[in-house]
PDB file of C-alpha atoms in Angstrom:
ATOM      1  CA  UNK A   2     -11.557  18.105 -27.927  1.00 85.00           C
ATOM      2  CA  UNK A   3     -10.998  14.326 -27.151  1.00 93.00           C
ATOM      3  CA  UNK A   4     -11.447  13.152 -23.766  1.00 94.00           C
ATOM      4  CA  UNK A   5      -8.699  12.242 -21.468  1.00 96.00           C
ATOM      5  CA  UNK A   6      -8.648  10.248 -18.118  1.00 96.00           C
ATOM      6  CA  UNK A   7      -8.287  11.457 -14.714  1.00 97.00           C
ATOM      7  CA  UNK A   8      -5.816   9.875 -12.248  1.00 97.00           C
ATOM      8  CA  UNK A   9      -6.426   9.690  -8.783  1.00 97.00           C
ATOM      9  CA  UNK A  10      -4.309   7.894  -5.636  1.00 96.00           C
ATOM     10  CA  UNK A  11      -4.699   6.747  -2.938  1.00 95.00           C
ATOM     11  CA  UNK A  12      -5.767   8.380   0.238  1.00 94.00           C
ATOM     12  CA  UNK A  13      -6.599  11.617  -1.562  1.00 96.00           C
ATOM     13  CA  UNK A  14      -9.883  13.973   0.130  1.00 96.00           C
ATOM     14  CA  UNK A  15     -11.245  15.560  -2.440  1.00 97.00           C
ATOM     15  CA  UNK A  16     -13.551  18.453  -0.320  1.00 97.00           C
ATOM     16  CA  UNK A  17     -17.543  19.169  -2.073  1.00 97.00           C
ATOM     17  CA  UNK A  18     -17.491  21.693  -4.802  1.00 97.00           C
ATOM     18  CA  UNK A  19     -14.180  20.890  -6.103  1.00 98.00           C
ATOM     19  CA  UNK A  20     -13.702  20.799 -10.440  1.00 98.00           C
ATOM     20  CA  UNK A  21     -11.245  18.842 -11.866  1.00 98.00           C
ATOM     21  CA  UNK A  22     -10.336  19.091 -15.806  1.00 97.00           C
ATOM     22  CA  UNK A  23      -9.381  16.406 -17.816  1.00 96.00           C
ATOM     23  CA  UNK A  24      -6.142  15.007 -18.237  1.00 96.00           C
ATOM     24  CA  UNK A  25      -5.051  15.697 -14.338  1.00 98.00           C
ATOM     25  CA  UNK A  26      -2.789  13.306 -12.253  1.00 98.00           C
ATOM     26  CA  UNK A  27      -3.291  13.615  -8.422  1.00 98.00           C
ATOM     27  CA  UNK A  28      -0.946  11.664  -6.065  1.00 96.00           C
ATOM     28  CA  UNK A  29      -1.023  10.073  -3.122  1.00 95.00           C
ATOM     29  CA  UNK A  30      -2.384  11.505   0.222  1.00 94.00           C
ATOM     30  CA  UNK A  31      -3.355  15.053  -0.748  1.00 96.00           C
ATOM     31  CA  UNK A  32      -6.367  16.927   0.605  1.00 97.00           C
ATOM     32  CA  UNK A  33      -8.046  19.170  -2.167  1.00 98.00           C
ATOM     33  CA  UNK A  34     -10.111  22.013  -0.310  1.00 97.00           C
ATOM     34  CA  UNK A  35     -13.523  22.842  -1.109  1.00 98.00           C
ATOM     35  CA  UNK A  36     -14.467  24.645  -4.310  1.00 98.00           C
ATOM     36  CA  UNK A  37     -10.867  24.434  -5.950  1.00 98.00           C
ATOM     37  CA  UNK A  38     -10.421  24.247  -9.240  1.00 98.00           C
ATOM     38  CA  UNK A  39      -7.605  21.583 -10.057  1.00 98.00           C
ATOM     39  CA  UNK A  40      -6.823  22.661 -13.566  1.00 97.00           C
ATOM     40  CA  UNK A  41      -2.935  20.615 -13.475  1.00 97.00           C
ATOM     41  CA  UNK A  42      -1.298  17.498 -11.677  1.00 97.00           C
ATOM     42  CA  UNK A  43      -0.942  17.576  -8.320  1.00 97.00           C
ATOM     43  CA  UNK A  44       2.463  16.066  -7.760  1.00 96.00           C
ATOM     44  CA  UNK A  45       3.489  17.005  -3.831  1.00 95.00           C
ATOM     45  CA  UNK A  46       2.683  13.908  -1.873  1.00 95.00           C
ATOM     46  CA  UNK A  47       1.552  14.927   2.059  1.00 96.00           C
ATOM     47  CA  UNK A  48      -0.310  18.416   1.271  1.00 97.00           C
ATOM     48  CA  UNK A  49      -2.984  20.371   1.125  1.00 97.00           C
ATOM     49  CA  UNK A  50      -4.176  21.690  -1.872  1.00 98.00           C
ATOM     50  CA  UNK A  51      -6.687  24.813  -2.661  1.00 98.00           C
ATOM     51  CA  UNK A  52      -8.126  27.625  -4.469  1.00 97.00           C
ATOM     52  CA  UNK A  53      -8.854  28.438  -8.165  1.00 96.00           C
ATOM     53  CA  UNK A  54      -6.713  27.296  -9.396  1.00 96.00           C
ATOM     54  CA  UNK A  55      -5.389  24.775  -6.810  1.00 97.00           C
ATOM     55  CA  UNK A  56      -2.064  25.780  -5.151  1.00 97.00           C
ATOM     56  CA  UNK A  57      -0.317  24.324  -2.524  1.00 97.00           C
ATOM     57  CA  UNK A  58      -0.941  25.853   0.749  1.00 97.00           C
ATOM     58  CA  UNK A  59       0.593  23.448   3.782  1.00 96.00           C
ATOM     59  CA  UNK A  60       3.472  21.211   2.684  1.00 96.00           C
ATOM     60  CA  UNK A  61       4.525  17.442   4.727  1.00 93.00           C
ATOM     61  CA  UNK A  62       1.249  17.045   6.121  1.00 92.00           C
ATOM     62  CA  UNK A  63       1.122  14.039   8.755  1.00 86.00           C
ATOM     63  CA  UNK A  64      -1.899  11.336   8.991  1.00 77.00           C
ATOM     64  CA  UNK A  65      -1.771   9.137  11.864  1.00 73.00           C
TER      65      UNK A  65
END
């Protein structure tokens, strides 16, 4: 069971009471809501992640 990293990019919210296993690749500007379980990469730019395990559930999100 050998480690592996974890990627994170920028502008990325990760919410309190999220998990997230080893090996996982989250890109840029995603919001992860509270107590999800990211158990894969996260690949869709501009959405909103959450549950257990993670899903998409709002696509092209907007910051201004």
């Amino acid at each position: 069971n050998q480690d592996q990293e974890i990627s994170i990019g920028s502008n990325v919210w990760i919410c309190s009471g999220t998990s997230i296993l080893k090996g996982v690749n989250i890109t840029n500007n995603i919001v992860i809501g509270a107590n999800s379980l990211v158990t894969k990469n996260l690949t869709q730019e501009n959405a909103i992640y959450a549950g257990n395990p993670a899903i998409i559930v709002k696509k092209e999100v907007k910051w201004n």
